[in-house]
Coordinates of C-alpha atoms in Angstrom, one line a residue:
X1 CA 77.9 106.1 96.7
X2 CA 76.8 102.6 95.9
X3 CA 76.5 99.8 98.4
X4 CA 80.0 98.3 97.7
X5 CA 81.6 101.7 98.5
X6 CA 79.7 101.9 101.7
X7 CA 80.6 98.3 102.6
X8 CA 84.3 99.2 101.9
X9 CA 84.0 102.3 104.0
X10 CA 82.4 100.3 106.9
X11 CA 85.1 97.6 106.6
X12 CA 87.8 100.2 106.7
X13 CA 86.3 102.0 109.7
X14 CA 85.9 98.8 111.6
X15 CA 89.4 97.8 110.7
X16 CA 90.9 101.1 111.9
X17 CA 89.2 100.6 115.3
X18 CA 90.4 97.0 115.6
X19 CA 94.0 98.1 114.6
X20 CA 94.2 100.7 117.3
X21 CA 92.8 98.4 119.9
X22 CA 95.2 95.5 119.0
X23 CA 98.3 97.7 118.8
X24 CA 97.5 99.6 122.0
X25 CA 96.4 96.5 124.0
X26 CA 98.8 93.9 122.7
X27 CA 101.9 95.8 121.5
X28 CA 103.5 96.2 125.0
X29 CA 102.7 92.7 126.0
X30 CA 104.3 91.4 122.8
X31 CA 107.4 93.5 123.5
X32 CA 107.6 92.1 127.1
X33 CA 107.2 88.5 125.8
X34 CA 110.0 89.1 123.3
X35 CA 112.4 90.7 125.9
X36 CA 111.7 87.9 128.4
X37 CA 112.6 85.3 125.7
X38 CA 115.7 87.2 124.8
X39 CA 116.8 87.6 128.5
X40 CA 116.2 83.9 129.1
X41 CA 118.3 83.0 126.1
X42 CA 121.0 85.5 126.7
X43 CA 121.2 85.1 130.5
X44 CA 125.0 85.7 130.3
X45 CA 124.2 89.3 129.5
X46 CA 122.2 90.6 132.4
X47 CA 122.9 94.3 131.4
X48 CA 120.4 93.9 128.6
X49 CA 117.6 94.2 131.1
X50 CA 118.5 97.8 131.9
X51 CA 119.9 98.8 128.5
X52 CA 117.7 101.6 127.3
X53 CA 118.8 101.3 123.6
X54 CA 118.2 97.6 123.5
X55 CA 114.7 97.9 125.1
X56 CA 113.8 100.8 122.7
X57 CA 115.0 98.6 119.8
X58 CA 112.7 95.8 120.9
X59 CA 109.7 98.1 121.2
X60 CA 110.5 99.5 117.7
X61 CA 110.7 96.0 116.2
X62 CA 107.4 95.0 117.7
X63 CA 105.9 98.3 116.4
X64 CA 107.1 97.6 112.9
X65 CA 105.7 94.0 113.0
X66 CA 102.3 95.3 114.1
X67 CA 102.4 97.8 111.2
X68 CA 103.3 95.0 108.8
X69 CA 100.6 92.7 110.0
X70 CA 97.9 95.1 111.0
X71 CA 98.6 97.9 108.5
X72 CA 100.2 101.3 109.0
X73 CA 98.1 103.8 111.0
X74 CA 95.0 101.7 110.5
X75 CA 95.3 101.3 106.7
X76 CA 94.7 97.8 105.5
X77 CA 97.8 95.6 105.7
X78 CA 99.8 94.7 102.6
X79 CA 101.7 91.9 104.2
X80 CA 101.2 89.1 106.6
X81 CA 103.6 86.9 108.5
X82 CA 104.0 83.3 107.7
X83 CA 105.0 81.5 110.8
X84 CA 102.5 78.7 111.3
X85 CA 104.3 75.4 111.7
X86 CA 102.4 73.1 114.1
X87 CA 101.2 70.1 112.2
X88 CA 102.6 71.5 108.9
X89 CA 105.0 69.7 106.5
X90 CA 107.9 71.5 105.0
X91 CA 106.9 73.3 101.8
X92 CA 109.8 74.6 99.6
X93 CA 107.5 77.2 98.0
X94 CA 106.9 78.7 101.5
X95 CA 109.9 77.6 103.6
X96 CA 113.7 77.4 103.7
X97 CA 115.3 74.8 105.9
X98 CA 117.6 76.0 108.7
X99 CA 121.2 74.7 108.7
X100 CA 120.5 72.4 111.7
X101 CA 117.5 70.8 110.0
X102 CA 117.1 67.1 109.4
X103 CA 117.0 67.1 105.6
X104 CA 115.1 63.8 105.5
X105 CA 112.3 65.0 107.8
X106 CA 109.2 66.6 106.3
X107 CA 107.5 67.7 109.5
X108 CA 108.5 71.1 110.9
X109 CA 109.7 71.2 114.5
X110 CA 109.7 75.0 114.9
X111 CA 109.9 78.3 113.1
X112 CA 113.2 80.2 113.3
X113 CA 112.2 83.3 111.3
X114 CA 108.8 84.1 109.8
X115 CA 108.1 84.6 106.1
X116 CA 106.3 87.6 104.6
X117 CA 103.3 87.2 102.3
X118 CA 101.8 89.9 100.1
X119 CA 98.1 89.6 100.9
X120 CA 96.9 91.0 97.6
X121 CA 98.4 88.2 95.5
X122 CA 99.4 85.7 98.2
X123 CA 103.0 85.7 96.9
X124 CA 105.8 84.9 99.3
X125 CA 108.1 87.9 99.5
X126 CA 110.4 86.2 102.0
X127 CA 110.2 82.5 102.8
X128 CA 110.0 81.4 106.4
X129 CA 113.1 79.7 107.9
X130 CA 112.0 76.4 109.5
X131 CA 113.8 73.7 111.4
X132 CA 112.7 70.1 110.5

């Protein structure tokens, strides 16, 4: 085994530990943050707070996002989310404007839906939807 193989093995091992820690320590908090935002937005539907299927769906969605970003079962990730928008100008190679955007404005106000980027070749698989 040469030094680059041992470096790769070490990187992989460290990555697996970090993946487990991040998913275990932050996954539930992320799901709570998401459900809180949904409940605040959909306040006319208080039954969502006690809907088991809805809450399970949110947990599953957060789990999938962690797998996309952090890799599945500790394997190196293939994709990363593109949602950065603070201080960024609209870039048609990375973004799609939302229907309620100001088409003359270049500065992004907020991200509506994140994009997906293949980390191996930095290609945008799905463009982020931004409001300008």
